[in-house]
C-alpha positions as YAML, in Angstrom:
chain: A
units: angstrom
residues:
- id: 1
  name: MET
  ca: [20.63, 30.19, -57.65]
- id: 2
  name: LYS
  ca: [19.71, 31.80, -54.33]
- id: 3
  name: LYS
  ca: [16.00, 31.86, -54.95]
- id: 4
  name: LYS
  ca: [16.09, 28.12, -55.94]
- id: 5
  name: ALA
  ca: [18.15, 27.39, -52.72]
- id: 6
  name: PHE
  ca: [15.90, 29.76, -50.54]
- id: 7
  name: TYR
  ca: [12.56, 28.47, -51.19]
- id: 8
  name: PRO
  ca: [13.23, 24.77, -50.24]
- id: 9
  name: ILE
  ca: [14.99, 25.70, -47.21]
- id: 10
  name: ARG
  ca: [12.16, 27.78, -46.19]
- id: 11
  name: GLY
  ca: [9.68, 25.04, -46.89]
- id: 12
  name: ILE
  ca: [11.67, 22.80, -44.92]
- id: 13
  name: VAL
  ca: [12.06, 25.30, -42.07]
- id: 14
  name: PHE
  ca: [8.27, 25.69, -42.04]
- id: 15
  name: CYS
  ca: [7.60, 21.79, -42.10]
- id: 16
  name: PHE
  ca: [10.06, 21.60, -39.13]
- id: 17
  name: ILE
  ca: [8.10, 24.30, -37.17]
- id: 18
  name: PHE
  ca: [4.62, 22.73, -38.23]
- id: 19
  name: LEU
  ca: [5.79, 19.31, -37.03]
- id: 20
  name: MET
  ca: [7.28, 20.65, -33.53]
- id: 21
  name: THR
  ca: [4.03, 22.31, -33.06]
- id: 22
  name: MET
  ca: [2.11, 19.05, -33.92]
- id: 23
  name: THR
  ca: [4.16, 17.00, -31.66]
- id: 24
  name: THR
  ca: [3.72, 19.48, -28.67]
- id: 25
  name: ALA
  ca: [0.06, 19.56, -29.12]
- id: 26
  name: MET
  ca: [0.15, 15.66, -29.53]
- id: 27
  name: ASN
  ca: [2.21, 15.59, -26.07]
- id: 28
  name: ALA
  ca: [-0.24, 17.71, -24.39]
- id: 29
  name: ASN
  ca: [-3.22, 15.86, -25.68]
- id: 30
  name: GLU
  ca: [-1.60, 12.44, -24.40]
- id: 31
  name: SER
  ca: [-0.96, 13.76, -21.00]
- id: 32
  name: LYS
  ca: [-2.49, 11.39, -18.40]
- id: 33
  name: ASN
  ca: [-4.42, 14.32, -16.80]
- id: 34
  name: PRO
  ca: [-5.87, 17.60, -18.09]
- id: 35
  name: SER
  ca: [-3.46, 19.68, -15.96]
- id: 36
  name: GLY
  ca: [-0.55, 18.36, -17.71]
- id: 37
  name: PHE
  ca: [1.27, 16.93, -14.39]
- id: 38
  name: GLU
  ca: [3.50, 14.31, -15.90]
- id: 39
  name: ILE
  ca: [5.60, 11.76, -13.68]
- id: 40
  name: GLU
  ca: [7.40, 8.40, -14.72]
- id: 41
  name: ARG
  ca: [10.25, 7.60, -12.42]
- id: 42
  name: GLY
  ca: [11.13, 9.58, -9.22]
- id: 43
  name: ILE
  ca: [12.46, 9.26, -5.86]
- id: 44
  name: ASN
  ca: [11.44, 10.16, -2.07]
- id: 45
  name: LEU
  ca: [13.22, 12.95, -0.23]
- id: 46
  name: SER
  ca: [12.71, 11.08, 3.20]
- id: 47
  name: HIS
  ca: [14.05, 11.87, 6.71]
- id: 48
  name: TRP
  ca: [14.36, 15.63, 6.04]
- id: 49
  name: LEU
  ca: [10.97, 17.48, 6.50]
- id: 50
  name: SER
  ca: [9.48, 14.31, 7.46]
- id: 51
  name: GLN
  ca: [10.59, 11.75, 9.94]
- id: 52
  name: ASP
  ca: [13.69, 13.64, 10.82]
- id: 53
  name: PHE
  ca: [15.65, 11.54, 13.06]
- id: 54
  name: GLY
  ca: [18.58, 13.96, 13.47]
- id: 55
  name: TRP
  ca: [20.81, 11.86, 11.27]
- id: 56
  name: ALA
  ca: [22.41, 15.00, 10.10]
- id: 57
  name: PRO
  ca: [21.77, 18.72, 10.33]
- id: 58
  name: ARG
  ca: [18.65, 19.43, 8.13]
- id: 59
  name: LEU
  ca: [20.48, 22.05, 6.04]
- id: 60
  name: GLU
  ca: [22.90, 19.42, 5.02]
- id: 61
  name: TRP
  ca: [20.74, 16.31, 4.45]
- id: 62
  name: ILE
  ca: [19.09, 17.44, 1.38]
- id: 63
  name: THR
  ca: [20.79, 20.51, -0.55]
- id: 64
  name: GLU
  ca: [20.37, 22.07, -4.18]
- id: 65
  name: ASN
  ca: [23.44, 19.75, -5.17]
- id: 66
  name: ASP
  ca: [21.21, 16.82, -4.29]
- id: 67
  name: ILE
  ca: [18.39, 18.19, -6.55]
- id: 68
  name: GLN
  ca: [20.84, 18.73, -9.20]
- id: 69
  name: TYR
  ca: [22.23, 15.20, -8.77]
- id: 70
  name: ILE
  ca: [18.90, 13.51, -8.86]
- id: 71
  name: ALA
  ca: [17.91, 15.48, -12.10]
- id: 72
  name: HIS
  ca: [21.58, 14.50, -13.54]
- id: 73
  name: LEU
  ca: [20.65, 10.73, -12.92]
- id: 74
  name: GLY
  ca: [17.48, 10.80, -15.01]
- id: 75
  name: PHE
  ca: [14.59, 10.99, -12.42]
- id: 76
  name: ASP
  ca: [11.77, 13.04, -13.57]
- id: 77
  name: HIS
  ca: [10.37, 14.04, -10.05]
- id: 78
  name: VAL
  ca: [10.63, 13.92, -6.24]
- id: 79
  name: ARG
  ca: [7.99, 13.09, -3.80]
- id: 80
  name: LEU
  ca: [8.72, 15.27, -0.88]
- id: 81
  name: PRO
  ca: [7.11, 13.79, 2.35]
- id: 82
  name: VAL
  ca: [6.17, 16.63, 5.17]
- id: 83
  name: ASP
  ca: [5.03, 16.06, 8.58]
- id: 84
  name: GLU
  ca: [2.92, 18.37, 10.76]
- id: 85
  name: ILE
  ca: [5.51, 18.25, 13.79]
- id: 86
  name: GLU
  ca: [8.20, 19.53, 11.49]
- id: 87
  name: LEU
  ca: [6.29, 22.43, 9.66]
- id: 88
  name: TRP
  ca: [4.05, 23.13, 12.72]
- id: 89
  name: ASP
  ca: [4.88, 23.49, 16.63]
- id: 90
  name: GLU
  ca: [2.66, 22.29, 19.33]
- id: 91
  name: GLU
  ca: [0.70, 25.32, 19.24]
- id: 92
  name: GLY
  ca: [-0.28, 24.97, 15.70]
- id: 93
  name: LYS
  ca: [2.10, 27.87, 14.73]
- id: 94
  name: GLN
  ca: [4.00, 27.63, 11.15]
- id: 95
  name: ILE
  ca: [7.76, 26.89, 11.75]
- id: 96
  name: THR
  ca: [8.80, 29.59, 9.32]
- id: 97
  name: GLU
  ca: [12.40, 28.00, 8.64]
- id: 98
  name: ALA
  ca: [10.56, 24.67, 7.72]
- id: 99
  name: PHE
  ca: [8.17, 26.25, 5.34]
- id: 100
  name: GLU
  ca: [11.03, 28.22, 3.70]
- id: 101
  name: LEU
  ca: [13.16, 25.30, 3.35]
- id: 102
  name: MET
  ca: [10.10, 23.40, 1.63]
- id: 103
  name: LYS
  ca: [9.83, 26.37, -0.92]
- id: 104
  name: SER
  ca: [13.58, 26.41, -1.44]
- id: 105
  name: ALA
  ca: [13.38, 22.80, -2.34]
- id: 106
  name: LEU
  ca: [10.54, 23.40, -4.96]
- id: 107
  name: GLY
  ca: [12.65, 26.25, -6.38]
- id: 108
  name: TRP
  ca: [15.42, 23.82, -6.85]
- id: 109
  name: CYS
  ca: [13.27, 21.22, -8.63]
- id: 110
  name: GLN
  ca: [11.96, 24.12, -11.02]
- id: 111
  name: ASP
  ca: [15.42, 25.16, -11.92]
- id: 112
  name: ASN
  ca: [16.33, 21.28, -12.65]
- id: 113
  name: ASN
  ca: [13.04, 20.40, -14.50]
- id: 114
  name: LEU
  ca: [12.04, 18.16, -11.72]
- id: 115
  name: ASN
  ca: [8.23, 17.90, -10.80]
- id: 116
  name: VAL
  ca: [7.34, 17.37, -7.44]
- id: 117
  name: ILE
  ca: [4.56, 15.79, -4.90]
- id: 118
  name: VAL
  ca: [4.22, 17.36, -1.74]
- id: 119
  name: ASP
  ca: [2.93, 14.39, 0.40]
- id: 120
  name: LEU
  ca: [1.31, 15.08, 3.86]
- id: 121
  name: HIS
  ca: [3.05, 12.05, 5.54]
- id: 122
  name: THR
  ca: [2.13, 12.00, 9.04]
- id: 123
  name: VAL
  ca: [0.08, 14.43, 11.36]
- id: 124
  name: ARG
  ca: [-0.17, 14.39, 15.17]
- id: 125
  name: ALA
  ca: [-3.40, 12.71, 15.14]
- id: 126
  name: HIS
  ca: [-2.19, 9.88, 12.67]
- id: 127
  name: HIS
  ca: [0.72, 7.93, 11.85]
- id: 128
  name: PHE
  ca: [0.92, 4.90, 9.71]
- id: 129
  name: ASN
  ca: [2.90, 3.34, 12.76]
- id: 130
  name: SER
  ca: [-0.16, 4.04, 15.11]
- id: 131
  name: GLY
  ca: [1.88, 3.76, 18.23]
- id: 132
  name: GLU
  ca: [3.89, 7.03, 17.17]
- id: 133
  name: ALA
  ca: [0.52, 9.07, 16.74]
- id: 134
  name: LYS
  ca: [-0.42, 11.78, 19.25]
- id: 135
  name: GLU
  ca: [-1.35, 9.99, 22.75]
- id: 136
  name: GLY
  ca: [-0.79, 6.40, 21.44]
- id: 137
  name: GLY
  ca: [-3.40, 6.44, 18.85]
- id: 138
  name: ASN
  ca: [-4.95, 7.40, 15.65]
- id: 139
  name: THR
  ca: [-7.49, 9.93, 16.87]
- id: 140
  name: LEU
  ca: [-8.00, 11.30, 13.42]
- id: 141
  name: TRP
  ca: [-10.58, 8.69, 12.55]
- id: 142
  name: THR
  ca: [-12.79, 9.12, 15.67]
- id: 143
  name: ASP
  ca: [-12.29, 12.89, 16.51]
- id: 144
  name: PRO
  ca: [-14.27, 15.50, 14.09]
- id: 145
  name: GLU
  ca: [-12.16, 18.08, 15.65]
- id: 146
  name: GLU
  ca: [-9.05, 16.47, 14.30]
- id: 147
  name: GLN
  ca: [-10.50, 15.90, 11.00]
- id: 148
  name: GLU
  ca: [-11.36, 19.57, 10.50]
- id: 149
  name: HIS
  ca: [-7.57, 20.25, 11.89]
- id: 150
  name: PHE
  ca: [-6.27, 18.12, 9.00]
- id: 151
  name: VAL
  ca: [-8.24, 20.03, 6.35]
- id: 152
  name: ASP
  ca: [-7.21, 23.20, 7.86]
- id: 153
  name: LEU
  ca: [-3.29, 21.81, 7.43]
- id: 154
  name: TRP
  ca: [-4.27, 21.60, 3.83]
- id: 155
  name: ARG
  ca: [-5.60, 24.99, 3.61]
- id: 156
  name: GLN
  ca: [-2.44, 26.52, 5.19]
- id: 157
  name: LEU
  ca: [-0.22, 24.37, 2.83]
- id: 158
  name: SER
  ca: [-2.27, 25.69, -0.20]
- id: 159
  name: GLU
  ca: [-1.70, 29.03, 0.72]
- id: 160
  name: HIS
  ca: [1.81, 28.71, 0.44]
- id: 161
  name: LEU
  ca: [1.52, 26.40, -2.69]
- id: 162
  name: LYS
  ca: [-1.23, 27.61, -4.84]
- id: 163
  name: ASP
  ca: [0.80, 29.63, -7.22]
- id: 164
  name: TYR
  ca: [2.93, 27.00, -8.22]
- id: 165
  name: PRO
  ca: [2.09, 25.68, -11.76]
- id: 166
  name: ASN
  ca: [-0.20, 22.91, -11.84]
- id: 167
  name: ASP
  ca: [2.04, 20.92, -14.39]
- id: 168
  name: PHE
  ca: [4.76, 21.24, -11.79]
- id: 169
  name: LEU
  ca: [3.26, 20.41, -8.23]
- id: 170
  name: ALA
  ca: [0.93, 18.04, -7.23]
- id: 171
  name: TYR
  ca: [-0.50, 17.17, -3.59]
- id: 172
  name: GLU
  ca: [-0.74, 14.02, -1.86]
- id: 173
  name: ILE
  ca: [-3.57, 13.98, 0.52]
- id: 174
  name: MET
  ca: [-2.12, 11.97, 3.14]
- id: 175
  name: ASN
  ca: [0.48, 8.90, 3.28]
- id: 176
  name: GLU
  ca: [-0.61, 5.31, 4.26]
- id: 177
  name: PRO
  ca: [-3.97, 5.69, 6.13]
- id: 178
  name: THR
  ca: [-4.72, 3.09, 8.57]
- id: 179
  name: ALA
  ca: [-8.37, 3.43, 9.54]
- id: 180
  name: GLU
  ca: [-10.18, 0.69, 11.18]
- id: 181
  name: ASP
  ca: [-13.11, 1.16, 8.81]
- id: 182
  name: PRO
  ca: [-12.08, 2.05, 5.18]
- id: 183
  name: GLU
  ca: [-15.04, 4.15, 5.06]
- id: 184
  name: ASP
  ca: [-13.32, 6.54, 7.39]
- id: 185
  name: TRP
  ca: [-10.64, 7.22, 5.15]
- id: 186
  name: ASN
  ca: [-13.14, 7.54, 2.32]
- id: 187
  name: LYS
  ca: [-14.86, 10.25, 4.19]
- id: 188
  name: LEU
  ca: [-11.73, 12.32, 4.93]
- id: 189
  name: ILE
  ca: [-10.68, 11.99, 1.28]
- id: 190
  name: ALA
  ca: [-14.14, 13.53, 0.33]
- id: 191
  name: LYS
  ca: [-13.88, 16.38, 3.11]
- id: 192
  name: SER
  ca: [-10.26, 17.11, 1.95]
- id: 193
  name: MET
  ca: [-11.04, 17.22, -1.75]
- id: 194
  name: GLU
  ca: [-14.11, 19.34, -1.34]
- id: 195
  name: PHE
  ca: [-11.97, 22.00, 0.33]
- id: 196
  name: ILE
  ca: [-8.98, 21.78, -2.14]
- id: 197
  name: ARG
  ca: [-11.14, 21.81, -5.18]
- id: 198
  name: SER
  ca: [-12.98, 25.03, -3.93]
- id: 199
  name: VAL
  ca: [-9.60, 26.94, -3.93]
- id: 200
  name: GLU
  ca: [-7.47, 25.00, -6.54]
- id: 201
  name: PRO
  ca: [-9.87, 23.25, -8.97]
- id: 202
  name: ASP
  ca: [-7.06, 22.06, -11.25]
- id: 203
  name: ARG
  ca: [-4.50, 20.78, -8.92]
- id: 204
  name: VAL
  ca: [-3.47, 17.25, -9.47]
- id: 205
  name: LEU
  ca: [-4.40, 15.14, -6.30]
- id: 206
  name: ILE
  ca: [-2.82, 11.90, -5.29]
- id: 207
  name: PHE
  ca: [-4.34, 9.40, -2.73]
- id: 208
  name: GLY
  ca: [-4.44, 5.61, -2.31]
- id: 209
  name: GLY
  ca: [-6.24, 2.92, -0.45]
- id: 210
  name: ASN
  ca: [-6.51, 2.24, 3.10]
- id: 211
  name: MET
  ca: [-4.02, 0.17, 5.23]
- id: 212
  name: TRP
  ca: [-0.86, 1.55, 4.24]
- id: 213
  name: GLN
  ca: [-1.97, 2.01, 0.65]
- id: 214
  name: ILE
  ca: [-1.66, -1.56, -0.30]
- id: 215
  name: PRO
  ca: [-2.95, -2.42, -3.62]
- id: 216
  name: GLN
  ca: [-5.69, -4.77, -2.16]
- id: 217
  name: PHE
  ca: [-7.64, -1.73, -0.87]
- id: 218
  name: LEU
  ca: [-7.82, 0.41, -4.05]
- id: 219
  name: PRO
  ca: [-11.06, -1.48, -5.25]
- id: 220
  name: VAL
  ca: [-12.86, 0.18, -2.14]
- id: 221
  name: LEU
  ca: [-11.55, 3.54, -2.28]
- id: 222
  name: PHE
  ca: [-13.67, 6.63, -3.00]
- id: 223
  name: VAL
  ca: [-12.90, 8.19, -6.02]
- id: 224
  name: PRO
  ca: [-14.97, 11.36, -7.31]
- id: 225
  name: GLU
  ca: [-16.58, 10.83, -10.58]
- id: 226
  name: GLY
  ca: [-15.43, 13.05, -13.42]
- id: 227
  name: ASP
  ca: [-12.36, 14.34, -11.96]
- id: 228
  name: LYS
  ca: [-9.60, 13.44, -14.24]
- id: 229
  name: ASN
  ca: [-6.94, 15.46, -12.34]
- id: 230
  name: ILE
  ca: [-6.31, 12.46, -9.79]
- id: 231
  name: ILE
  ca: [-3.63, 9.99, -9.77]
- id: 232
  name: LEU
  ca: [-4.37, 6.76, -7.90]
- id: 233
  name: SER
  ca: [-1.53, 5.54, -5.61]
- id: 234
  name: PHE
  ca: [-0.23, 2.42, -3.93]
- id: 235
  name: HIS
  ca: [2.73, 1.28, -2.06]
- id: 236
  name: THR
  ca: [4.33, -2.04, -2.05]
- id: 237
  name: TYR
  ca: [6.97, -3.79, -0.07]
- id: 238
  name: GLU
  ca: [5.87, -7.39, -0.59]
- id: 239
  name: PRO
  ca: [7.30, -10.05, 0.05]
- id: 240
  name: LEU
  ca: [7.92, -8.12, 3.48]
- id: 241
  name: MET
  ca: [10.13, -10.88, 4.76]
- id: 242
  name: PHE
  ca: [12.61, -10.12, 1.97]
- id: 243
  name: THR
  ca: [12.15, -6.28, 1.69]
- id: 244
  name: HIS
  ca: [12.30, -6.09, 5.32]
- id: 245
  name: HIS
  ca: [14.80, -8.61, 6.42]
- id: 246
  name: THR
  ca: [15.62, -7.97, 10.13]
- id: 247
  name: ALA
  ca: [14.11, -4.61, 10.17]
- id: 248
  name: ASN
  ca: [14.08, -3.37, 13.81]
- id: 249
  name: TRP
  ca: [10.79, -1.55, 13.74]
- id: 250
  name: ILE
  ca: [8.87, -4.57, 12.82]
- id: 251
  name: GLU
  ca: [8.14, -7.14, 15.70]
- id: 252
  name: GLY
  ca: [8.37, -10.93, 15.27]
- id: 253
  name: PRO
  ca: [10.15, -13.26, 13.02]
- id: 254
  name: ILE
  ca: [10.94, -10.58, 10.25]
- id: 255
  name: GLN
  ca: [12.82, -8.80, 12.95]
- id: 256
  name: THR
  ca: [14.40, -11.72, 14.74]
- id: 257
  name: PHE
  ca: [14.84, -14.20, 11.83]
- id: 258
  name: PRO
  ca: [18.41, -14.21, 10.82]
- id: 259
  name: GLY
  ca: [17.80, -15.89, 7.29]
- id: 260
  name: PRO
  ca: [18.55, -17.04, 4.88]
- id: 261
  name: VAL
  ca: [15.85, -15.33, 2.65]
- id: 262
  name: SER
  ca: [16.06, -15.17, -1.22]
- id: 263
  name: TYR
  ca: [14.79, -14.17, -4.26]
- id: 264
  name: PRO
  ca: [13.30, -14.94, -7.02]
- id: 265
  name: GLY
  ca: [11.30, -18.03, -5.77]
- id: 266
  name: PRO
  ca: [10.15, -18.91, -2.28]
- id: 267
  name: ILE
  ca: [11.56, -16.13, 0.47]
- id: 268
  name: ILE
  ca: [11.80, -18.94, 2.99]
- id: 269
  name: ASP
  ca: [11.28, -22.80, 2.50]
- id: 270
  name: ARG
  ca: [8.03, -24.57, 3.84]
- id: 271
  name: GLU
  ca: [9.82, -25.91, 6.77]
- id: 272
  name: THR
  ca: [10.96, -22.74, 7.92]
- id: 273
  name: PHE
  ca: [7.50, -20.98, 7.29]
- id: 274
  name: ASP
  ca: [5.76, -23.84, 9.30]
- id: 275
  name: ARG
  ca: [8.17, -23.15, 12.27]
- id: 276
  name: LEU
  ca: [7.70, -19.22, 12.13]
- id: 277
  name: ALA
  ca: [3.81, -19.17, 11.72]
- id: 278
  name: PRO
  ca: [2.95, -19.43, 15.45]
- id: 279
  name: GLY
  ca: [4.65, -16.10, 15.60]
- id: 280
  name: ALA
  ca: [2.71, -14.51, 12.95]
- id: 281
  name: ALA
  ca: [0.36, -12.47, 15.68]
- id: 282
  name: HIS
  ca: [3.40, -10.36, 16.21]
- id: 283
  name: PHE
  ca: [3.46, -8.84, 12.54]
- id: 284
  name: ARG
  ca: [2.40, -5.73, 11.61]
- id: 285
  name: HIS
  ca: [1.36, -7.71, 8.46]
- id: 286
  name: PRO
  ca: [0.19, -11.25, 9.24]
- id: 287
  name: LEU
  ca: [2.90, -13.81, 8.08]
- id: 288
  name: GLU
  ca: [0.83, -15.36, 5.26]
- id: 289
  name: GLU
  ca: [1.41, -18.06, 2.63]
- id: 290
  name: LYS
  ca: [2.76, -15.66, 0.32]
- id: 291
  name: PHE
  ca: [6.35, -15.90, 1.91]
- id: 292
  name: VAL
  ca: [6.75, -19.44, 0.24]
- id: 293
  name: ASP
  ca: [5.25, -18.43, -3.31]
- id: 294
  name: ASP
  ca: [7.05, -18.68, -6.24]
- id: 295
  name: TRP
  ca: [8.24, -14.98, -6.38]
- id: 296
  name: GLY
  ca: [9.13, -13.13, -9.59]
- id: 297
  name: PRO
  ca: [7.77, -10.90, -12.14]
- id: 298
  name: LYS
  ca: [4.38, -13.03, -12.57]
- id: 299
  name: ARG
  ca: [4.18, -13.14, -8.53]
- id: 300
  name: ILE
  ca: [4.61, -9.38, -8.24]
- id: 301
  name: LYS
  ca: [1.87, -8.53, -10.76]
- id: 302
  name: GLU
  ca: [-0.55, -10.64, -9.22]
- id: 303
  name: GLU
  ca: [0.20, -8.75, -5.91]
- id: 304
  name: ILE
  ca: [-0.54, -5.25, -7.46]
- id: 305
  name: GLN
  ca: [-3.29, -6.49, -10.06]
- id: 306
  name: PRO
  ca: [-6.12, -4.79, -8.03]
- id: 307
  name: ALA
  ca: [-4.55, -1.54, -8.57]
- id: 308
  name: ILE
  ca: [-3.96, -2.13, -12.14]
- id: 309
  name: ASP
  ca: [-7.70, -3.15, -12.66]
- id: 310
  name: ARG
  ca: [-9.03, -0.03, -10.66]
- id: 311
  name: ALA
  ca: [-7.09, 2.52, -12.52]
- id: 312
  name: LYS
  ca: [-8.08, 1.13, -15.88]
- id: 313
  name: GLU
  ca: [-11.61, 1.03, -14.76]
- id: 314
  name: LEU
  ca: [-11.54, 4.69, -13.86]
- id: 315
  name: GLY
  ca: [-9.25, 5.79, -16.74]
- id: 316
  name: LEU
  ca: [-6.70, 7.34, -14.23]
- id: 317
  name: GLN
  ca: [-2.98, 6.98, -14.07]
- id: 318
  name: LEU
  ca: [-1.54, 4.69, -11.43]
- id: 319
  name: TYR
  ca: [1.70, 5.53, -9.20]
- id: 320
  name: CYS
  ca: [3.45, 3.40, -6.90]
- id: 321
  name: GLY
  ca: [4.70, 6.04, -4.57]
- id: 322
  name: GLU
  ca: [6.94, 3.95, -2.28]
- id: 323
  name: PHE
  ca: [8.71, 0.62, -2.82]
- id: 324
  name: GLY
  ca: [12.03, -0.58, -1.51]
- id: 325
  name: CYS
  ca: [14.43, -3.09, -0.16]
- id: 326
  name: LEU
  ca: [16.85, -3.25, 2.62]
- id: 327
  name: PRO
  ca: [20.63, -4.05, 2.04]
- id: 328
  name: SER
  ca: [20.39, -6.66, 4.73]
- id: 329
  name: VAL
  ca: [19.75, -9.19, 1.92]
- id: 330
  name: GLU
  ca: [22.05, -10.80, -0.62]
- id: 331
  name: ARG
  ca: [23.13, -7.86, -3.10]
- id: 332
  name: GLU
  ca: [22.29, -10.05, -6.25]
- id: 333
  name: ASP
  ca: [19.07, -10.92, -4.83]
- id: 334
  name: ARG
  ca: [18.25, -7.28, -4.05]
- id: 335
  name: LEU
  ca: [19.10, -6.11, -7.32]
- id: 336
  name: ALA
  ca: [17.08, -8.89, -9.13]
- id: 337
  name: TYR
  ca: [14.11, -7.78, -7.02]
- id: 338
  name: TYR
  ca: [14.52, -4.20, -8.20]
- id: 339
  name: THR
  ca: [14.85, -5.29, -11.71]
- id: 340
  name: ASP
  ca: [11.82, -7.35, -11.76]
- id: 341
  name: LEU
  ca: [9.63, -4.82, -9.77]
- id: 342
  name: ILE
  ca: [10.73, -1.89, -12.26]
- id: 343
  name: GLY
  ca: [10.00, -4.40, -15.19]
- id: 344
  name: VAL
  ca: [6.56, -4.91, -14.14]
- id: 345
  name: PHE
  ca: [5.94, -0.97, -13.34]
- id: 346
  name: ARG
  ca: [7.09, -0.06, -16.95]
- id: 347
  name: ALA
  ca: [5.12, -3.01, -18.39]
- id: 348
  name: ASN
  ca: [1.96, -1.89, -17.00]
- id: 349
  name: ASP
  ca: [2.45, 2.15, -17.31]
- id: 350
  name: ILE
  ca: [2.76, 2.65, -13.72]
- id: 351
  name: ALA
  ca: [4.71, 5.75, -12.64]
- id: 352
  name: TYR
  ca: [6.87, 5.00, -9.37]
- id: 353
  name: ALA
  ca: [9.26, 6.56, -6.87]
- id: 354
  name: ASN
  ca: [11.53, 4.67, -5.02]
- id: 355
  name: TRP
  ca: [11.88, 4.85, -1.21]
- id: 356
  name: GLU
  ca: [14.42, 6.58, -1.04]
- id: 357
  name: TYR
  ca: [17.15, 8.90, -2.00]
- id: 358
  name: LYS
  ca: [19.03, 8.90, 1.45]
- id: 359
  name: GLY
  ca: [18.47, 6.22, 4.29]
- id: 360
  name: ASP
  ca: [19.00, 2.54, 4.57]
- id: 361
  name: PHE
  ca: [16.67, 1.83, 1.55]
- id: 362
  name: GLY
  ca: [18.42, 4.63, -0.43]
- id: 363
  name: ILE
  ca: [20.53, 4.86, -3.54]
- id: 364
  name: TYR
  ca: [23.68, 5.31, -1.59]
- id: 365
  name: GLU
  ca: [25.88, 2.46, 0.03]
- id: 366
  name: TRP
  ca: [24.29, 2.40, 3.60]
- id: 367
  name: LEU
  ca: [27.09, 2.69, 6.29]
- id: 368
  name: GLY
  ca: [24.91, 3.04, 9.37]
- id: 369
  name: LEU
  ca: [24.36, 6.03, 11.39]
- id: 370
  name: GLU
  ca: [28.06, 6.73, 12.09]
- id: 371
  name: SER
  ca: [28.92, 8.08, 8.52]
- id: 372
  name: LEU
  ca: [25.16, 7.69, 6.90]
- id: 373
  name: THR
  ca: [25.91, 7.31, 3.25]
- id: 374
  name: GLY
  ca: [28.66, 5.76, 1.17]
- id: 375
  name: ALA
  ca: [29.20, 6.13, -2.56]
- id: 376
  name: PRO
  ca: [26.26, 5.93, -5.08]
- id: 377
  name: ASP
  ca: [25.11, 2.40, -5.91]
- id: 378
  name: ILE
  ca: [25.33, 2.74, -9.60]
- id: 379
  name: ASP
  ca: [23.85, -0.89, -10.20]
- id: 380
  name: LEU
  ca: [20.67, 0.22, -8.36]
- id: 381
  name: ILE
  ca: [20.43, 3.57, -9.86]
- id: 382
  name: LYS
  ca: [20.67, 2.26, -13.39]
- id: 383
  name: ILE
  ca: [17.67, -0.14, -12.85]
- id: 384
  name: LEU
  ca: [15.71, 2.66, -11.29]
- id: 385
  name: VAL
  ca: [15.94, 5.11, -14.18]
- id: 386
  name: GLY
  ca: [15.62, 2.28, -16.67]
- id: 387
  name: GLU
  ca: [19.00, 2.07, -18.31]
...
């Protein structure tokens, strides 16, 4: 009796182990890059080691509890923006406390099975809002010394980060380049990659097109041939008049127009568009006919189609590293926008990271600078994690 019972069980156990082994092997083969760095849905840890506006003490803004909560919600990675001014002082000396905090975050993420993208967000010679760059301009594109300095920043980052597993940590070379000539960005990518690949040949590198990483510039982006440890990135905040309604950092009608704006459908009506159009020159992004388009999933996909096509052409994973909508619009419309955007991402196998965890675009109720964050926005969170 025992023998008859034993052998079938042993066979079942053997089959189970075999199937698990085969499943693991298949999953490894299905990874979108040779290094096995996998991402699907994530969130940005903003206003911490990047764009720190002093809203709260740094040690309190992001803690281990926050990382545990992000993992608990169902996100699988975080994008960690870092700025030169936050990690290095004006003499170029590393700020030990900031580097240690970055490493603490990496440790918290490892403990909670969250992958990480370290994103060099701004440097003193370049800011995506050009007026905030050193000396009031983006000298990175015209000064060879600044370009060498940029590569040296990555040399120093690599010295701290190179021992982290390739399937856990990826590098985003730079956030939202704004070179007047896209070829200047292409040349800096090539220079940066040449160095990083010399010391970390298997690290997954992430980068996107010129001009705020909008999808339309991916077709002219330099991508080295044969390097499959690359993820192509784009950002989208379109339609800007909806997602940035009354944003105080954008000059012109987007900032001053009281509304109404709506989604889905036209963001504003034709009569309103014609009235506001003369102020278009004051926009960071020109006021275009797109604001009176019929916005919904089809129009969103049209907006990001150039990025989808380029990723398919190169056989690389596509990633939307930033998107979001301010809570200054009607809540129902805002949630509808997020629902449609995430639906388009998922339908087209696009990984994504919401801008942001805490802040006015965040997943908590935004109460302004007096109390900063309210309760978690459960409806928004469910949309972002795909529930």
